[in-house]
């Protein structure tokens, strides 16, 4: 089995490396020549625990290769994954130009039978569009296949060949499509991919199903949860999953804000409700709202899809509104203590990435927190174990980037903890206290014990506690 992965970002690179780890021959293709050059030298362009090891190991073994040439990548391939970005468009919809552009190139380039899999998060109906685009390109080349499912030219069975364009045997390059949404979490991506709690594959043919079954078999030894659905359902599963997780986060943040008003403690409330097996304990932490490259864009894209069908997802509208407001809660507390003019004040900020164990700052709540502090005139001293460079690209030189977490606290009137990296959990409080000018801790992730900090002479503010 030979696999091609197009797009070597968080999803494409991790998928390609993990398939190779299971013995599959993989070629990763990207238009970013600088990225491909770095990967060829064994340099990993993103921070993702465990990724470097398997990329280097499988590259050395010759199972994992990198190229900018799609033609080279597709040579002899059985399966091609489209794993390019689907960033938000101005109207909130998913920008599909990269995915559909790649589909066009595949149709122009492929030379043999192929299963084309959308792995990018794509709105319902996109994989069908990919199928149409490829079929059109093959048709234009005079090698048109129907793309309807099973290798139509030779196994036409009358049931699934409604889209036949030209099925005259040898002239036809046939292909199948499938959708295989990715559920990996940045920061734990390799582990998630190697030991998935489920793999969802949307197919419309037995041919695609058996190829995908074979490819994922090595990942199913401990958790045999390969779920086949129709293509539109698998596309929807990805959005529904992210929307549900985002809903839990906003729900708990809303409850946390009410806890503060009524004198309850959201951490205790979380334990009390999370032990109900119907609710479960995951994703019930109050904080500064969700960020990253997926939840915000996917929630908006799903609302956009609903709108296109004349439907309003009112729950998700509320989820987004609560999330937008939540990112401002911590600075709201700072303003209540220090006023609206923060000039002459210094704030240390621990954590810039949208969550721990990643260097990704896309839609990070930290950007809103830091942006607000700067807008109000403050000096900001930031530290993140992995995201200093990515943050600098967005925030520029308006922030003082510090070498250590303690350096970020130096001279600070207050310290804001924005991302819950492990190394922030048990700091040397005496060292923190000795370098700070003030003694205020704003804990945006509820990782500290308020009583302990107050006993050490700090003032403490958390979220909903
Ligand atoms: P990314 O931005 O990290 O990487 C995308 C890559 O695609 C880039 O390297 C880019 O150069 C490349 N690319 C763009 N156009 C190309 C083309 N025509 N040919 C070849 N390469 C091209 O994106 P990502 O975070 O890996 O996300 C990819 C998709 O997976 C998105 O749809 C995203 O929603 C989804 N997803 C992401 C995550 C995540 O945690 N990041 C998780 C699940 C699903």
Coordinates of C-alpha atoms and ligand atoms in Angstrom, one line a residue:
X1 CA 0.0 0.0 0.0
X2 CA 1.4 3.4 -0.9
X3 CA -0.1 6.6 0.6
X4 CA 0.2 10.2 -0.5
X5 CA -0.6 13.0 1.9
X6 CA -1.1 16.5 0.5
X7 CA -0.5 19.3 3.1
X8 CA 2.1 18.8 5.8
X9 CA 0.6 20.8 8.6
X10 CA -0.5 19.5 12.0
X11 CA -2.8 16.9 10.4
X12 CA -1.0 16.0 7.2
X13 CA 2.5 15.6 8.8
X14 CA 1.2 13.6 11.8
X15 CA -0.9 11.4 9.6
X16 CA 1.8 10.7 7.1
X17 CA 4.4 10.0 9.8
X18 CA 2.1 7.7 11.7
X19 CA 1.1 5.7 8.6
X20 CA 4.8 5.3 7.8
X21 CA 5.4 4.1 11.4
X22 CA 3.0 1.2 10.6
X23 CA 5.1 0.2 7.6
X24 CA 3.2 2.0 4.9
X25 CA 5.2 3.8 2.2
X26 CA 4.2 7.5 2.4
X27 CA 5.0 10.6 0.4
X28 CA 4.1 14.0 1.9
X29 CA 3.5 16.8 -0.6
X30 CA 3.3 20.5 0.2
X31 CA 3.5 23.7 -1.8
X32 CA 5.6 25.3 0.9
X33 CA 9.1 24.6 -0.5
X34 CA 10.9 25.9 2.6
X35 CA 8.9 23.5 4.8
X36 CA 9.6 20.6 2.6
X37 CA 13.4 21.4 2.6
X38 CA 13.4 21.5 6.4
X39 CA 11.5 18.2 6.6
X40 CA 13.9 16.6 4.2
X41 CA 16.7 17.5 6.7
X42 CA 14.7 16.0 9.6
X43 CA 13.7 19.4 11.0
X44 CA 10.1 19.6 12.2
X45 CA 8.4 22.9 11.4
X46 CA 5.8 22.6 14.3
X47 CA 6.1 21.7 17.9
X48 CA 4.3 18.4 18.6
X49 CA 5.5 16.0 21.2
X50 CA 7.0 12.7 19.8
X51 CA 6.7 13.8 16.1
X52 CA 10.4 14.4 15.4
X53 CA 11.3 10.9 16.5
X54 CA 8.9 9.1 14.1
X55 CA 9.6 11.5 11.2
X56 CA 13.3 11.0 11.5
X57 CA 13.0 7.2 12.0
X58 CA 10.7 6.7 9.1
X59 CA 12.6 9.0 6.8
X60 CA 15.8 7.2 7.5
X61 CA 14.1 3.9 6.8
X62 CA 13.0 5.3 3.4
X63 CA 9.3 4.8 4.2
X64 CA 8.6 8.6 4.5
X65 CA 9.5 11.0 1.8
X66 CA 8.8 14.7 1.2
X67 CA 8.3 16.6 -2.1
X68 CA 6.7 19.7 -3.6
X69 CA 5.8 17.8 -6.7
X70 CA 2.3 16.3 -6.8
X71 CA 3.2 14.2 -9.8
X72 CA 6.1 12.6 -7.9
X73 CA 3.9 12.2 -4.9
X74 CA 1.1 10.4 -6.8
X75 CA 3.4 8.0 -8.6
X76 CA 2.1 4.5 -7.8
X77 CA -0.1 5.8 -5.0
X78 CA -3.2 3.7 -3.9
X79 CA -4.6 6.4 -1.6
X80 CA -4.2 10.1 -1.4
X81 CA -5.3 12.2 1.6
X82 CA -6.1 15.9 1.2
X83 CA -5.0 17.5 4.4
X84 CA -4.6 21.1 3.5
X85 CA -6.1 24.0 5.5
X86 CA -9.7 25.1 5.4
X87 CA -9.4 28.5 7.1
X88 CA -12.4 30.7 7.9
X89 CA -13.6 32.9 5.1
X90 CA -14.8 36.4 5.8
X91 CA -18.5 35.3 6.1
X92 CA -17.6 32.5 8.6
X93 CA -17.8 29.7 6.0
X94 CA -14.9 27.3 5.4
X95 CA -12.6 28.5 2.6
X96 CA -12.4 25.5 0.4
X97 CA -10.1 26.9 -2.2
X98 CA -7.1 24.8 -1.1
X99 CA -9.1 21.6 -1.0
X100 CA -10.8 22.1 -4.3
X101 CA -7.6 23.3 -5.9
X102 CA -5.9 20.2 -4.8
X103 CA -8.8 18.1 -6.2
X104 CA -8.3 19.8 -9.6
X105 CA -4.6 19.1 -9.5
X106 CA -5.2 15.4 -8.6
X107 CA -7.5 15.1 -11.6
X108 CA -5.0 16.7 -13.8
X109 CA -2.1 14.6 -12.6
X110 CA -3.2 11.1 -11.5
X111 CA -2.2 8.2 -13.8
X112 CA -3.7 5.2 -12.1
X113 CA -6.6 4.1 -9.9
X114 CA -6.8 6.0 -6.7
X115 CA -8.9 6.5 -3.6
X116 CA -9.0 10.2 -2.9
X117 CA -9.8 11.0 0.8
X118 CA -10.7 14.3 2.2
X119 CA -9.1 14.5 5.7
X120 CA -9.3 18.3 6.0
X121 CA -12.4 19.3 8.0
X122 CA -14.9 20.0 5.2
X123 CA -18.5 21.1 5.1
X124 CA -21.1 18.5 4.1
X125 CA -21.1 18.0 0.3
X126 CA -17.4 18.9 -0.2
X127 CA -16.3 15.3 -0.9
X128 CA -19.0 15.1 -3.5
X129 CA -17.6 18.3 -5.1
X130 CA -14.1 16.8 -5.0
X131 CA -15.5 13.8 -6.8
X132 CA -17.1 16.0 -9.5
X133 CA -13.9 18.1 -10.0
X134 CA -11.7 15.1 -10.4
X135 CA -14.2 13.5 -12.8
X136 CA -14.3 16.7 -14.9
X137 CA -10.5 16.8 -15.1
X138 CA -10.3 13.2 -16.1
X139 CA -13.0 13.8 -18.7
X140 CA -11.1 16.8 -20.1
X141 CA -8.0 14.6 -20.4
X142 CA -10.0 12.0 -22.3
X143 CA -9.6 9.4 -19.5
X144 CA -12.8 10.2 -17.7
X145 CA -14.1 7.8 -15.0
X146 CA -17.3 8.3 -13.2
X147 CA -15.8 8.5 -9.7
X148 CA -19.0 7.0 -8.4
X149 CA -17.5 4.3 -6.3
X150 CA -16.2 0.9 -7.2
X151 CA -13.7 0.9 -10.1
X152 CA -16.5 1.6 -12.5
X153 CA -14.9 0.8 -15.8
X154 CA -14.4 -2.8 -14.9
X155 CA -16.8 -3.6 -12.1
X156 CA -19.9 -1.7 -13.1
X157 CA -22.8 -3.2 -11.4
X158 CA -25.6 -1.0 -12.4
X159 CA -26.2 0.2 -8.9
X160 CA -23.7 2.9 -8.4
X161 CA -22.8 4.3 -11.8
X162 CA -25.3 7.0 -12.1
X163 CA -22.5 9.5 -12.7
X164 CA -20.8 7.6 -15.5
X165 CA -19.1 10.0 -17.9
X166 CA -17.1 7.5 -19.9
X167 CA -16.7 4.0 -18.8
X168 CA -15.0 2.4 -21.8
X169 CA -12.6 0.2 -20.0
X170 CA -9.0 0.9 -20.8
X171 CA -9.5 4.5 -21.5
X172 CA -10.7 5.1 -18.0
X173 CA -8.6 6.1 -15.0
X174 CA -11.0 5.2 -12.2
X175 CA -11.1 6.6 -8.7
X176 CA -13.1 6.5 -5.5
X177 CA -13.6 9.2 -2.9
X178 CA -13.9 8.9 0.9
X179 CA -14.0 11.3 3.8
X180 CA -11.9 10.6 6.9
X181 CA -12.2 13.4 9.4
X182 CA -9.3 13.8 11.8
X183 CA -9.9 14.0 15.6
X184 CA -6.3 14.4 16.8
X185 CA -5.6 17.1 19.4
X186 CA -2.7 19.4 18.9
X187 CA -0.2 18.7 21.7
X188 CA -1.1 15.0 21.8
X189 CA -1.4 14.5 18.1
X190 CA 0.9 11.5 17.6
X191 CA -0.6 9.6 20.6
X192 CA -4.1 10.4 19.4
X193 CA -3.3 9.2 15.9
X194 CA -1.5 6.0 17.0
X195 CA -4.2 5.1 19.5
X196 CA -7.4 6.6 18.2
X197 CA -10.6 6.2 20.3
X198 CA -12.3 5.9 16.9
X199 CA -11.7 6.4 13.2
X200 CA -14.6 7.6 11.2
X201 CA -14.6 6.9 7.4
X202 CA -17.3 8.0 5.1
X203 CA -17.5 5.9 1.9
X204 CA -19.8 5.3 -1.0
X205 CA -18.3 2.1 -2.3
X206 CA -16.9 -1.3 -1.2
X207 CA -13.7 -0.5 -3.0
X208 CA -12.9 2.6 -0.8
X209 CA -14.1 0.8 2.3
X210 CA -11.7 -2.1 1.9
X211 CA -8.7 0.1 1.1
X212 CA -9.4 2.2 4.2
X213 CA -10.0 -0.9 6.3
X214 CA -6.6 -2.2 5.3
X215 CA -4.8 1.1 5.9
X216 CA -6.2 1.5 9.4
X217 CA -6.1 -2.1 10.5
X218 CA -2.7 -1.7 12.3
X219 CA -4.2 1.2 14.4
X220 CA -7.2 -1.0 15.5
X221 CA -5.4 -3.6 17.5
X222 CA -6.2 -2.2 20.9
X223 CA -9.3 -0.2 20.0
X224 CA -11.2 -1.8 17.2
X225 CA -13.4 1.2 16.5
X226 CA -13.4 1.8 12.8
X227 CA -16.7 3.4 12.0
X228 CA -18.0 3.5 8.4
X229 CA -20.7 5.9 7.5
X230 CA -22.0 7.5 4.4
X231 CA -19.9 10.4 3.2
X232 CA -22.2 13.2 4.2
X233 CA -22.6 11.8 7.7
X234 CA -18.9 11.5 8.3
X235 CA -18.4 15.1 7.1
X236 CA -21.1 16.1 9.6
X237 CA -19.6 14.0 12.5
X238 CA -16.5 16.1 12.5
X239 CA -18.4 19.4 12.8
X240 CA -20.9 18.0 15.3
X241 CA -18.1 16.7 17.5
X242 CA -16.3 20.0 17.6
X243 CA -19.5 21.9 18.1
X244 CA -20.5 19.7 21.0
X245 CA -17.1 20.1 22.7
X246 CA -17.2 23.9 22.2
X247 CA -20.7 23.9 23.7
X248 CA -19.5 22.1 26.9
X249 CA -16.8 24.7 27.3
X250 CA -19.1 27.7 26.8
X251 CA -21.7 26.1 29.1
X252 CA -19.2 25.7 31.9
X253 CA -17.8 29.2 31.4
X254 CA -21.4 30.6 31.6
X255 CA -22.0 28.6 34.8
X256 CA -18.6 29.8 36.2
X257 CA -19.6 33.4 35.7
X258 CA -22.8 32.8 37.6
X259 CA -20.9 30.9 40.3
X260 CA -19.0 34.1 41.0
X261 CA -22.1 36.1 41.3
X262 CA -23.8 33.7 43.7
X263 CA -20.8 32.7 45.7
X264 CA -20.5 29.1 44.4
X265 CA -17.2 27.5 43.3
X266 CA -17.2 26.1 39.7
X267 CA -14.5 23.6 40.5
X268 CA -16.7 21.9 43.1
X269 CA -19.6 22.2 40.7
X270 CA -17.6 20.5 38.0
X271 CA -16.7 17.6 40.2
X272 CA -20.4 17.3 41.3
X273 CA -21.8 17.1 37.8
X274 CA -18.9 15.3 36.0
X275 CA -19.3 12.2 38.1
X276 CA -22.7 11.7 36.5
X277 CA -21.9 9.2 33.8
X278 CA -24.5 10.8 31.5
X279 CA -22.4 14.0 31.6
X280 CA -18.9 12.7 32.0
X281 CA -15.9 14.6 33.5
X282 CA -14.1 15.7 30.3
X283 CA -14.2 19.2 28.9
X284 CA -15.9 20.7 31.9
X285 CA -13.1 23.1 32.9
X286 CA -14.0 26.8 33.2
X287 CA -11.3 29.1 31.8
X288 CA -10.8 31.8 29.2
X289 CA -12.8 30.2 26.4
X290 CA -11.8 28.0 23.4
X291 CA -9.4 29.0 20.7
X292 CA -7.1 27.3 18.2
X293 CA -7.4 26.6 14.6
X294 CA -10.5 24.3 14.8
X295 CA -13.3 25.1 17.3
X296 CA -13.9 28.7 16.4
X297 CA -13.7 28.1 12.7
X298 CA -15.7 24.9 12.7
X299 CA -18.5 26.3 14.9
X300 CA -18.8 29.2 12.5
X301 CA -18.7 27.0 9.4
X302 CA -21.4 24.8 10.8
X303 CA -23.6 27.8 11.5
X304 CA -22.9 29.0 8.0
X305 CA -23.9 25.6 6.5
X306 CA -27.2 25.8 8.5
X307 CA -27.8 29.3 7.2
X308 CA -27.4 28.1 3.6
X309 CA -30.2 25.7 4.3
X310 CA -32.4 28.3 5.9
X311 CA -31.8 27.0 9.5
X312 CA -30.4 28.7 12.5
X313 CA -28.3 26.8 15.0
X314 CA -29.2 29.0 17.9
X315 CA -27.3 27.0 20.5
X316 CA -24.1 27.5 18.6
X317 CA -24.8 31.3 18.3
X318 CA -24.9 31.4 22.1
X319 CA -21.8 29.2 22.3
X320 CA -19.8 31.6 20.2
X321 CA -21.1 34.7 22.0
X322 CA -20.2 33.3 25.4
X323 CA -16.8 32.4 24.1
X324 CA -16.1 35.8 22.7
X325 CA -17.1 37.4 26.1
X326 CA -15.1 34.8 28.1
X327 CA -11.8 35.8 26.5
X328 CA -12.3 39.2 28.1
X329 CA -13.2 38.1 31.6
X330 CA -9.6 38.0 33.0
X331 CA -8.8 41.5 31.7
X332 CA -12.2 42.6 33.1
X333 CA -11.0 41.6 36.5
X334 CA -7.7 43.4 36.0
X335 CA -9.6 46.6 35.0
X336 CA -11.7 46.4 38.1
X337 CA -8.6 46.3 40.3
X338 CA -6.3 48.6 38.3
X339 CA -8.7 50.8 36.4
X340 CA -9.1 51.4 32.7
X341 CA -5.8 53.2 32.2
X342 CA -3.0 50.7 32.6
X343 CA -0.1 53.0 31.5
X344 CA 2.8 52.7 33.8
X345 CA 1.7 49.2 34.8
X346 CA 3.5 46.0 34.0
X347 CA 1.8 42.6 33.6
X348 CA 3.5 39.2 33.3
X349 CA 1.6 36.7 31.0
X350 CA 2.3 33.0 31.4
X351 CA 1.2 31.1 28.3
X352 CA 0.6 32.4 24.7
X353 CA -0.3 29.2 22.9
X354 CA -4.0 28.4 22.7
X355 CA -3.4 25.4 24.9
X356 CA -0.5 23.5 26.4
X357 CA 2.0 21.4 24.4
X358 CA 1.6 23.3 21.2
X359 CA 3.2 26.3 19.6
X360 CA -0.1 27.2 17.8
X361 CA -1.4 30.6 18.7
X362 CA -4.3 30.6 16.1
X363 CA -7.3 32.2 17.8
X364 CA -5.5 31.9 21.1
X365 CA -7.3 33.6 24.0
X366 CA -3.9 34.8 25.0
X367 CA -3.9 37.1 22.0
X368 CA -7.1 38.8 23.2
X369 CA -5.7 39.1 26.8
X370 CA -2.4 40.5 25.6
X371 CA -4.1 42.7 23.0
X372 CA -6.4 44.2 25.6
X373 CA -3.6 44.9 28.1
X374 CA -1.6 46.6 25.4
X375 CA -4.6 48.6 24.2
X376 CA -5.1 49.9 27.8
X377 CA -1.5 51.1 27.9
X378 CA 0.2 48.3 29.9
X379 CA 3.7 46.8 29.4
X380 CA 3.4 43.1 28.8
X381 CA 6.1 40.6 29.6
X382 CA 5.2 37.3 28.0
X383 CA 6.5 33.7 28.3
X384 CA 5.5 30.5 26.7
X385 CA 7.5 27.2 26.6
X386 CA 6.9 26.7 22.9
X387 CA 4.9 29.5 21.3
X388 CA 7.3 32.5 21.6
X389 CA 8.1 32.6 17.9
X390 CA 4.6 32.0 16.6
X391 CA 3.3 34.7 19.0
X392 CA 5.9 37.1 17.9
X393 CA 4.6 36.8 14.3
X394 CA 1.2 38.0 15.4
X395 CA 2.0 40.4 18.3
X396 CA 5.3 41.8 17.0
X397 CA 7.6 43.7 19.3
X398 CA 4.8 45.2 21.4
X399 CA 5.5 42.5 23.9
X400 CA 8.6 41.8 25.9
X401 CA 9.4 38.2 25.2
X402 CA 11.1 36.6 28.2
X403 CA 13.5 33.6 28.5
X404 CA 11.8 32.1 31.5
X405 CA 8.5 32.3 33.4
X406 CA 10.2 34.0 36.3
X407 CA 11.7 36.6 34.0
X408 CA 8.2 37.4 32.8
X409 CA 7.1 38.1 36.4
X410 CA 9.9 40.6 36.9
X411 CA 8.6 44.0 38.0
X412 CA 5.0 42.9 37.3
X413 CA 2.1 44.5 39.1
X414 CA 0.2 41.3 38.4
X415 CA 0.8 37.9 36.8
X416 CA -1.8 36.4 34.4
X417 CA -1.8 32.7 33.8
X418 CA -3.4 32.2 30.4
X419 CA -2.3 28.7 29.2
X420 CA -2.1 25.8 31.6
X421 CA 1.4 24.4 30.7
X422 CA 2.5 21.8 33.3
X423 CA 5.5 23.9 34.3
X424 CA 3.2 26.7 35.5
X425 CA 1.4 24.4 37.9
X426 CA 3.9 24.3 40.8
X427 CA 6.0 27.4 40.6
X428 CA 8.5 28.5 43.2
X429 CA 6.2 31.1 44.6
X430 CA 8.9 32.7 46.8
X431 CA 10.9 33.3 43.6
X432 CA 7.8 34.8 41.9
X433 CA 7.0 37.0 44.8
X434 CA 10.6 38.3 45.1
X435 CA 10.7 39.5 41.5
X436 CA 7.2 40.9 41.2
X437 CA 6.4 44.5 42.0
X438 CA 2.9 43.7 43.0
X439 CA 1.3 40.5 44.4
X440 CA -1.7 39.9 42.2
X441 CA -2.3 36.5 40.5
X442 CA -5.0 36.2 37.8
X443 CA -5.4 32.5 37.2
X444 CA -7.3 32.1 33.9
X445 CA -7.2 28.3 34.1
X446 CA -8.0 27.7 37.8
X447 CA -4.8 25.7 38.3
X448 CA -3.9 27.2 41.7
X449 CA -5.3 26.8 45.2
X450 CA -6.7 30.2 46.1
X451 CA -6.2 29.6 49.8
X452 CA -2.6 28.7 49.4
X453 CA -1.8 31.8 47.3
X454 CA -3.7 34.1 49.7
X455 CA -1.7 32.5 52.6
X456 CA 1.5 33.4 50.7
X457 CA 0.5 37.0 50.6
X458 CA -0.9 37.1 47.0
X459 CA -4.2 38.4 46.0
X460 CA -5.9 35.7 43.8
X461 CA -8.6 35.8 41.2
X462 CA -9.7 32.7 39.2
X463 CA -12.6 31.9 37.0
X464 CA -15.8 31.1 38.8
X465 CA -14.1 30.3 42.1
Ligands
LIG1 P1 -2.0 23.7 8.6 O1 -2.3 25.1 8.2 O2 -1.1 23.4 9.7 O3 -1.4 22.9 7.3 C1 -1.9 23.0 6.0 C2 -0.7 22.7 5.0 O4 -1.3 22.6 3.7 C3 0.3 23.8 5.0 O5 1.6 23.2 5.2 C4 0.2 24.4 3.6 O6 1.4 24.8 3.0 C5 -0.4 23.2 2.8 N1 -1.0 23.5 1.5 C6 -1.9 24.4 1.3 N2 -2.3 24.4 0.0 C7 -1.6 23.3 -0.6 C8 -1.6 22.7 -1.9 N3 -2.3 23.2 -2.9 N4 -0.8 21.6 -2.1 C9 -0.1 21.1 -1.1 N5 -0.1 21.7 0.2 C10 -0.8 22.7 0.4 O7 -3.4 23.0 8.8 P2 -3.8 21.8 9.8 O8 -3.9 22.4 11.2 O9 -3.0 20.6 9.6 O10 -5.3 21.6 9.3 C11 -5.6 20.9 8.1 C12 -7.0 20.5 8.1 O11 -7.3 19.6 9.1 C13 -8.0 21.7 8.3 O12 -9.2 21.4 7.6 C14 -8.3 21.5 9.8 O13 -9.6 22.1 10.2 C15 -8.3 20.0 10.0 N6 -8.0 19.6 11.4 C16 -7.0 20.2 12.1 C17 -6.7 19.8 13.3 C18 -5.6 20.4 14.2 O14 -5.6 20.2 15.4 N7 -4.8 21.3 13.6 C19 -7.4 18.7 13.9 C20 -8.3 18.0 13.1 C21 -8.6 18.5 11.8

